[in-house]
Tab-separated table of C-alpha atoms in Angstrom:
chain	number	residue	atom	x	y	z
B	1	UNK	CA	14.032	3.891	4.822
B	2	UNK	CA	10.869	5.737	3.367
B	3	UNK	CA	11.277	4.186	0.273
B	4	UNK	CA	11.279	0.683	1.744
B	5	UNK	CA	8.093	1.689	3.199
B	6	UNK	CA	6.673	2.879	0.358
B	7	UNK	CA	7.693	-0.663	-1.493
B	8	UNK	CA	5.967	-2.644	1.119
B	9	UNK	CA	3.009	-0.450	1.253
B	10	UNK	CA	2.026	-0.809	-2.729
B	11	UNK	CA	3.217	-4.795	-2.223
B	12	UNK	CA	0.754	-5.267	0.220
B	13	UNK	CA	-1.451	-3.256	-1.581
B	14	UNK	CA	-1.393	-5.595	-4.948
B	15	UNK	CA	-2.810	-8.048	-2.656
B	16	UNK	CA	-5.739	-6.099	-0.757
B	17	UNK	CA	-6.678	-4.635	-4.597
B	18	UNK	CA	-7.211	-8.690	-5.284
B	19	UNK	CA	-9.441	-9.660	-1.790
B	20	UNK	CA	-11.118	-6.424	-3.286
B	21	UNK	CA	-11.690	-7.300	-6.743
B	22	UNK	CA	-13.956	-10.280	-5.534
B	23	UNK	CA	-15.880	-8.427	-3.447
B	24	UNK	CA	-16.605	-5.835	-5.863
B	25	UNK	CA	-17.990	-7.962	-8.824
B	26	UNK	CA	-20.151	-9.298	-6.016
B	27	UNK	CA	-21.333	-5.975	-5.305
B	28	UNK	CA	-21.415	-4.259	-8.766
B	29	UNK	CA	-23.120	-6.792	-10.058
B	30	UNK	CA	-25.383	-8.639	-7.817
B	31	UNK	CA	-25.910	-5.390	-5.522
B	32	UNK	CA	-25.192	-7.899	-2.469
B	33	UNK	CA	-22.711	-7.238	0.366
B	34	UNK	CA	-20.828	-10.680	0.802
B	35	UNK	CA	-19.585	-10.474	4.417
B	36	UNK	CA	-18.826	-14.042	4.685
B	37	UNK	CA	-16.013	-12.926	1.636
B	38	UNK	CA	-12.970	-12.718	4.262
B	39	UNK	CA	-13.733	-15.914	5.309
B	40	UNK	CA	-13.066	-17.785	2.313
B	41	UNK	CA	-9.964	-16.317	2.224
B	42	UNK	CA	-9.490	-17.634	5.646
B	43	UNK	CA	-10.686	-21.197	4.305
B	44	UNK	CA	-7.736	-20.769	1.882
B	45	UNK	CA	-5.094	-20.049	4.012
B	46	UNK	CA	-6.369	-23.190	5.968
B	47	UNK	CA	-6.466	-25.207	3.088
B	48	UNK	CA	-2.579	-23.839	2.104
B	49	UNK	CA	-1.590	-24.784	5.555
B	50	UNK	CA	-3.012	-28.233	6.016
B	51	UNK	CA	-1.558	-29.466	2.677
B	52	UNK	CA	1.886	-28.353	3.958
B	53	UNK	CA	1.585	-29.738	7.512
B	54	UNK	CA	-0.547	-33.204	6.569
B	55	UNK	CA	1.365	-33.699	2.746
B	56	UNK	CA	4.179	-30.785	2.481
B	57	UNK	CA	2.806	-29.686	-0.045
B	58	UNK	CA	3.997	-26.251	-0.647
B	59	UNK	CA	1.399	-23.459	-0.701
B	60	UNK	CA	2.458	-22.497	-4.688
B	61	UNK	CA	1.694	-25.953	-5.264
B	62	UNK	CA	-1.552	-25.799	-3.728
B	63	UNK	CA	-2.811	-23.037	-5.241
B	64	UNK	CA	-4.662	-24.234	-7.724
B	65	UNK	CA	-6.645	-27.044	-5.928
B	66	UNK	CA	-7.468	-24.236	-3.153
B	67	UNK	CA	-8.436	-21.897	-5.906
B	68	UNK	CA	-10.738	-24.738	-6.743
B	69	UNK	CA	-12.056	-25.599	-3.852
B	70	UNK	CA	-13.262	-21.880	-3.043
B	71	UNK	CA	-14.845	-21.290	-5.984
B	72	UNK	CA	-17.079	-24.152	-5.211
B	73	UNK	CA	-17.904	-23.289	-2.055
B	74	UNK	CA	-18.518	-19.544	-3.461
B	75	UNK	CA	-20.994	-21.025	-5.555
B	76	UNK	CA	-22.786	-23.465	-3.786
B	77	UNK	CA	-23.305	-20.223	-1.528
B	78	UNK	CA	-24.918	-18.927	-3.997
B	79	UNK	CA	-26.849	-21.868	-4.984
B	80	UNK	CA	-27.817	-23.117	-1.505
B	81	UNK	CA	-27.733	-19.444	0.053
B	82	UNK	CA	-27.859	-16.423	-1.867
B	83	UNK	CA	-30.297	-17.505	-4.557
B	84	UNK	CA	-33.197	-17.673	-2.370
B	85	UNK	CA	-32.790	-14.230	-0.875
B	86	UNK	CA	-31.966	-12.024	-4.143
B	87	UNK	CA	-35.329	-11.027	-4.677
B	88	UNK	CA	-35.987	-10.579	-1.040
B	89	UNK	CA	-35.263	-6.750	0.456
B	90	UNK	CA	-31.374	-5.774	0.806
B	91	UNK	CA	-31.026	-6.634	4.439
B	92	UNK	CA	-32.069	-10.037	4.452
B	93	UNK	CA	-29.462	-11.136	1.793
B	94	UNK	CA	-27.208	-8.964	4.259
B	95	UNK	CA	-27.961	-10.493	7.415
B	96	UNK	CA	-27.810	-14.328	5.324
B	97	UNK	CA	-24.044	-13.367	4.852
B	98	UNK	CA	-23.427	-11.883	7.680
B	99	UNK	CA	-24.655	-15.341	9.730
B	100	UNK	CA	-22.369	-17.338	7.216
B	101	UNK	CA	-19.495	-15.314	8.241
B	102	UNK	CA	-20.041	-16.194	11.670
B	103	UNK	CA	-21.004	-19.597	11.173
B	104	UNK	CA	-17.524	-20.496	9.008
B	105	UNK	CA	-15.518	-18.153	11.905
B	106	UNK	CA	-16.691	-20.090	14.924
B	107	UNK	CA	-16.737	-23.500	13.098
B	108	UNK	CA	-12.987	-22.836	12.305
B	109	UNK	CA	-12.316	-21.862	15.937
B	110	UNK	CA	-14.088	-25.323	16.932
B	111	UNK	CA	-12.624	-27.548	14.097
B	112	UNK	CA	-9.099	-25.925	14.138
B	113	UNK	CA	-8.605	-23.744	18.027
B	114	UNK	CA	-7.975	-19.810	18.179
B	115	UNK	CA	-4.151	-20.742	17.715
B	116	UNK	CA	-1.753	-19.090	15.044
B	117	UNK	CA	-0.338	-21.399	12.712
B	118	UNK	CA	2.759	-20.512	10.452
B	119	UNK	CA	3.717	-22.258	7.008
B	120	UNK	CA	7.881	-21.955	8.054
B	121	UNK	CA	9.498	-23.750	5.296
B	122	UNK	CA	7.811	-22.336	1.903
B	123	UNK	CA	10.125	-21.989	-1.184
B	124	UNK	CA	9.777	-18.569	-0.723
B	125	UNK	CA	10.737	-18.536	2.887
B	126	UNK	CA	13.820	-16.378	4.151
B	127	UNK	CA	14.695	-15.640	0.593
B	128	UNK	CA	15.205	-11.810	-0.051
B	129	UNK	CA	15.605	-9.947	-3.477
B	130	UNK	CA	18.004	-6.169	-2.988
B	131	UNK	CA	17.475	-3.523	-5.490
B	132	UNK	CA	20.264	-0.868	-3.937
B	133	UNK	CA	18.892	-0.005	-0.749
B	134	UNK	CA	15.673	-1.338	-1.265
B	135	UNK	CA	15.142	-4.995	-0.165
B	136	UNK	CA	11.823	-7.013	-0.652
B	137	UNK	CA	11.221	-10.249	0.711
B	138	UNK	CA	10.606	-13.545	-1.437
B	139	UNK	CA	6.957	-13.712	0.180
B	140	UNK	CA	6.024	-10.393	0.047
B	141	UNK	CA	7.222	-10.212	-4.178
B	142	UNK	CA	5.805	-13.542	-5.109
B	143	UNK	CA	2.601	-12.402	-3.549
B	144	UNK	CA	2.393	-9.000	-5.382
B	145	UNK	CA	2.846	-10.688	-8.941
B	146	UNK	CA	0.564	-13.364	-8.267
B	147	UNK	CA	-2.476	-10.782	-7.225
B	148	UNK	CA	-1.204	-8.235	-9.846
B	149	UNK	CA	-1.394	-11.129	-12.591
B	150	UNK	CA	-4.508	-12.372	-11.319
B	151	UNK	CA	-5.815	-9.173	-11.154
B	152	UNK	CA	-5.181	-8.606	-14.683
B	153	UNK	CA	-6.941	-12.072	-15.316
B	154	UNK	CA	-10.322	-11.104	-14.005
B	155	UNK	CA	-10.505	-7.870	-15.789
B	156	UNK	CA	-9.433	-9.207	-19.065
B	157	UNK	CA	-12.362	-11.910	-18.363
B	158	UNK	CA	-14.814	-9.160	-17.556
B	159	UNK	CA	-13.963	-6.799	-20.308
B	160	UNK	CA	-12.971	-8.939	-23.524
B	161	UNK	CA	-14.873	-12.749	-23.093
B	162	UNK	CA	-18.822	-13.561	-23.890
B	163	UNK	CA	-19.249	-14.512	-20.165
B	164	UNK	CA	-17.152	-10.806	-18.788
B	165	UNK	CA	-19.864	-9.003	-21.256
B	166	UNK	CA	-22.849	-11.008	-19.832
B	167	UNK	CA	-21.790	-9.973	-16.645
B	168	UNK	CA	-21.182	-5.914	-17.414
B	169	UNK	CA	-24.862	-5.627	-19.345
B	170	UNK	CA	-26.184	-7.556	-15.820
B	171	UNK	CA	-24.411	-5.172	-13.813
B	172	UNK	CA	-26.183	-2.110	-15.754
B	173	UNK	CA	-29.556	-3.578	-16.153
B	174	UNK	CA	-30.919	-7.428	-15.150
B	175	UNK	CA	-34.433	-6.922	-16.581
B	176	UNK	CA	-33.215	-6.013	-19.629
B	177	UNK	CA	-30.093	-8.424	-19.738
B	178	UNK	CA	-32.721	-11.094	-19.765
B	179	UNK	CA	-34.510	-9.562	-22.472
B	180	UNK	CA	-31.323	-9.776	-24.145
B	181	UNK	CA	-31.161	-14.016	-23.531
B	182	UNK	CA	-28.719	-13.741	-21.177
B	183	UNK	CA	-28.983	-16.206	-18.337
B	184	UNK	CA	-28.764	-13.806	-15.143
B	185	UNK	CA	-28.712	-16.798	-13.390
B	186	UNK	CA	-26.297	-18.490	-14.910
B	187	UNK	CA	-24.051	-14.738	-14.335
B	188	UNK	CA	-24.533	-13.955	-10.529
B	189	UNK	CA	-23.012	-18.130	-9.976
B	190	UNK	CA	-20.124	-17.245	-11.841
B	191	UNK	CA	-19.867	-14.247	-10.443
B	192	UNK	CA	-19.957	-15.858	-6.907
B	193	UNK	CA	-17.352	-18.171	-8.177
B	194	UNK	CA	-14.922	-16.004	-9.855
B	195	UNK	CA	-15.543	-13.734	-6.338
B	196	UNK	CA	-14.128	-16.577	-4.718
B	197	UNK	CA	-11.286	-17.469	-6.984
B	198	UNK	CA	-9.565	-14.182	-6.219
B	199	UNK	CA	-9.698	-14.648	-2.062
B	200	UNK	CA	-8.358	-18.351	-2.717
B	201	UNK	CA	-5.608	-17.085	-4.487
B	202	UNK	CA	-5.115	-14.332	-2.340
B	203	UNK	CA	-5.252	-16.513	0.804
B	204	UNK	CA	-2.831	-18.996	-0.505
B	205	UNK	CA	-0.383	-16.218	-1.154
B	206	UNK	CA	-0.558	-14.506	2.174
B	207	UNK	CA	-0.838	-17.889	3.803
B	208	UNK	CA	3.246	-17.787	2.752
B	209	UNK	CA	4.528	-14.719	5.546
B	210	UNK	CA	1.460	-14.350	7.466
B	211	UNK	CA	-0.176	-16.305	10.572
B	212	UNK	CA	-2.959	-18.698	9.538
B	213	UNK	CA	-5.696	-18.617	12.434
B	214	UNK	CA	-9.593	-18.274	12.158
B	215	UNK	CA	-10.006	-14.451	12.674
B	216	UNK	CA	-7.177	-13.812	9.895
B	217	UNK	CA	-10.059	-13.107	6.904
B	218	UNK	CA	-11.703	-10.544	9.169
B	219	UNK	CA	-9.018	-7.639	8.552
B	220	UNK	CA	-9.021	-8.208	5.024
B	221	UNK	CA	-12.865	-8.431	4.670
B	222	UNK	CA	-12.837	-5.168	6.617
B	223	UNK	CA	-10.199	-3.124	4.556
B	224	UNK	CA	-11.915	-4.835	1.301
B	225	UNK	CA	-14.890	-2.712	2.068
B	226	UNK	CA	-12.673	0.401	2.619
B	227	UNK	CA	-11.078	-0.385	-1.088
B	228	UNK	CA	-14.363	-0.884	-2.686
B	229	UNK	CA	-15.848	2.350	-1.347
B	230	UNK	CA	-12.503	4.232	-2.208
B	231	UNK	CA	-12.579	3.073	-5.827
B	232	UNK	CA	-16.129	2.987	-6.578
B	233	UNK	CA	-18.430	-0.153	-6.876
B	234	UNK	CA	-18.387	-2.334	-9.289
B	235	UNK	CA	-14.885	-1.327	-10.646
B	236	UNK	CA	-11.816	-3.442	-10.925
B	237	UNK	CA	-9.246	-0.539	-11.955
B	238	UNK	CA	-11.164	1.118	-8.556
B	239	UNK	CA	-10.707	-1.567	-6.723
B	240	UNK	CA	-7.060	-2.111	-7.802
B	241	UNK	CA	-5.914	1.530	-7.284
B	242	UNK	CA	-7.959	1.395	-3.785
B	243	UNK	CA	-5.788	-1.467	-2.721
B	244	UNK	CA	-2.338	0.590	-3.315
B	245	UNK	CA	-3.920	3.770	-1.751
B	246	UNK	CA	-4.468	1.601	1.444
B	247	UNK	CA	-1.099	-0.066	1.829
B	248	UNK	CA	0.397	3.075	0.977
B	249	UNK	CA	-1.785	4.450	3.886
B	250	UNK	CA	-1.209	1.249	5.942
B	251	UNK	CA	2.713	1.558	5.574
B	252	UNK	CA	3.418	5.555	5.693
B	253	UNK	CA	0.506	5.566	8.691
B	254	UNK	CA	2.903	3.049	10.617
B	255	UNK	CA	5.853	4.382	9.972
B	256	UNK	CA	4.949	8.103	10.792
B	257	UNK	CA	2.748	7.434	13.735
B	258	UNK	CA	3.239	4.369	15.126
B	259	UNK	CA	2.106	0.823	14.032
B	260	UNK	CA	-0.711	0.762	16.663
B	261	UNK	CA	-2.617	3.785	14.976
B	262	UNK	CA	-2.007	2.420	10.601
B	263	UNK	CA	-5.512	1.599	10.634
B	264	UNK	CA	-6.932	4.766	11.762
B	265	UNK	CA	-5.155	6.596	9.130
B	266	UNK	CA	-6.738	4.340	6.445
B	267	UNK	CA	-9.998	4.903	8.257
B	268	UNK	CA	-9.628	8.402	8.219
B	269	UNK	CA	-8.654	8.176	4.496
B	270	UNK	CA	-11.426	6.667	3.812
B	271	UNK	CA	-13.868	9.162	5.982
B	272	UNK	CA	-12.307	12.367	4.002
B	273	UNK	CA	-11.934	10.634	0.644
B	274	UNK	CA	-16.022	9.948	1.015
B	275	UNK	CA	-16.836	13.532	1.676
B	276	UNK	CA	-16.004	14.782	-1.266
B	277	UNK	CA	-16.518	11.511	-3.828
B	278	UNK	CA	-19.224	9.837	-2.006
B	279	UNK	CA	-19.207	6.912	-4.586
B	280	UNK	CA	-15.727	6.303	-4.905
B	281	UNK	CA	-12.603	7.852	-6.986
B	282	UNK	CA	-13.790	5.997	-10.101
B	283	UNK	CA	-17.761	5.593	-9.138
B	284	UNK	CA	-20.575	7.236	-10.853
C-alpha cells in the first residue's frame, strides 16, 4: 500500500514539476511573479473539455491546438500587459497579474458557471497498467510521461538552442545581454510563451482524471509557487525535483494523516525547507 502511494505521489509530481517549470522561466528570467499562470492552465483544461463535449475530440488529440492557443494568449499578455509594466517597480507588474488572474477566474465562472465538468470517455479512461502489486492508472501514467517529456523539452531548449542561450545570459544580466545584440525583447515574449506552453500541456493532461471547473488552476498556481521556492528560481532541474518532493509530500501527508491535512504537510515542508535554504535546494 505505501508503495502505491509513493507511485502516485512522484506521478503527480511529474506534472506539478511541469505547471512549475513555466512559472519559473517567468520568474528567473523576467523577475515577474505571473499569478494569472494557474489560470491558463485552467483555460486549457477548458479548451480540452469543450473540444470533447462540442466535437469529441479527445483531449490527446487536442493537445496541440490548446498548447497553441495558450502560448498566444501567454504572449499577447505580455505584449498587451506585461510589457508596459517591466520597467515600472515590482508590485505594479504584481498587482497587473494578480487582476488578470481574477479577471480570467470570474469571466470563466460567468461564461462557463462554478460547475465541475468531467471528460468521462478519454482513451485513457478506466484503463489500468499492474506492475505486481503496484497498479497505476492510464490517466495518471500518460500524464507523467507527457510532463516528464515535456519537461525534458524545455530544458534541452534552454540549455543547448541560440534562443535557450539568449534567454540564460538575460536571466544573469539584461543590460549587458543587450550589449551583447540580443533582443531582450524579443526573449521575455518567448519566454511568456514557452511559460504558457507547459500549463497548456499540463492542463490538457490533467483535464483527462481531474474535474474541469474555473477555480481548478488556483491549487496548482499555489503549489507552483511552493515548487519554485523549494527548488530555487530560475531552475528547471529545481523546479522538476520540487514537483516530486511535493507529491511525495502530497501523497505520504494523506495517507499518514488524513487527506484533509496533505496540504499542510507540503506547507510545512516548505516553511522548514526555507529556514535553512532560503533560496531554494538548487538556488544561489
Amino acid at each position: 500500500m505505501l508503495g502505491q502511494v509513493i507511485l502516485s505521489g512522484i506521478l503527480i509530481g511529474f506534472v506539478y514539476s511541469l505547471v512549475a517549470v513555466g512559472l519559473t522561466l517567468i520568474w528567473g528570467v523576467m523577475d515577474i511573479i505571473n499569478f494569472a499562470h494557474g489560470e491558463f492552465l485552467m483555460i486549457s483544461m477548458y479548451t480540452a473539455f469543450w473540444m470533447y463535449a462540442l466535437l469529441k475530440w479527445d483531449p490527446l488529440v487536442t493537445l496541440p491546438l490548446a498548447s497553441f492557443l495558450i502560448f498566444a494568449i501567454s504572449f499577447l499578455t505580455y505584449k498587451m500587459i506585461i510589457k508596459k509594466v517591466l520597467d515600472a517597480p515590482g508590485l505594479t507588474a504584481l498587482l497587473a497579474t494578480f487582476g488578470l488572474s481574477l479577471f480570467i477566474r470570474n469571466l470563466a465562472q460567468f461564461l462557463w458557471t462554478p460547475n465541475y465538468r468531467f471528460i468521462t470517455e478519454s482513451i485513457v479512461t478506466d484503463k489500468k497498467m499492474a506492475f505486481g502489486t503496484l497498479i497505476i492508472g492510464m490517466p495518471q501514467m500518460v500524464a507523467a510521461l507527457g510532463s516528464v517529456l515535456m519537461t525534458g523539452l524545455i530544458y534541452y531548449f534552454v540549455k543547448k538552442t541560440r534562443m535557450g542561450m539568449a534567454i540564460q545570459a538575460t536571466a544573469l544580466d539584461r543590460d549587458t545581454a543587450k550589449l551583447m545584440g540580443i533582443d531582450t525583447e524579443k526573449v521575455y515574449a518567448v519566454t511568456f510563451g514557452i511559460s504558457g506552453i507547459c500549463v497548456g500541456v499540463a492542463g490538457v493532461l490533467l483535464s483527462t482524471f481531474f474535474p474541469v471547473y474555473p477555480e481548478a488552476g488556483a491549487l496548482y498556481s499555489l503549489l507552483a509557487f511552493v515548487i519554485v521556492a523549494f527548488g530555487g528560481f530560475g531552475n528547471i532541474q529545481g523546479a522538476l525535483l520540487g514537483g516530486i518532493i511535493v507529491g511525495l509530500a502530497e501523497s505520504l501527508g494523506g495517507f499518514f494523516l488524513g487527506t484533509q491535512f496533505k496540504y499542510a504537510v507540503v506547507f510545512l515542508l516548505y516553511l522548514l525547507v526555507l529556514q535553512f535554504r532560503p533560496k531554494g535546494l538548487f538556488g544561489w
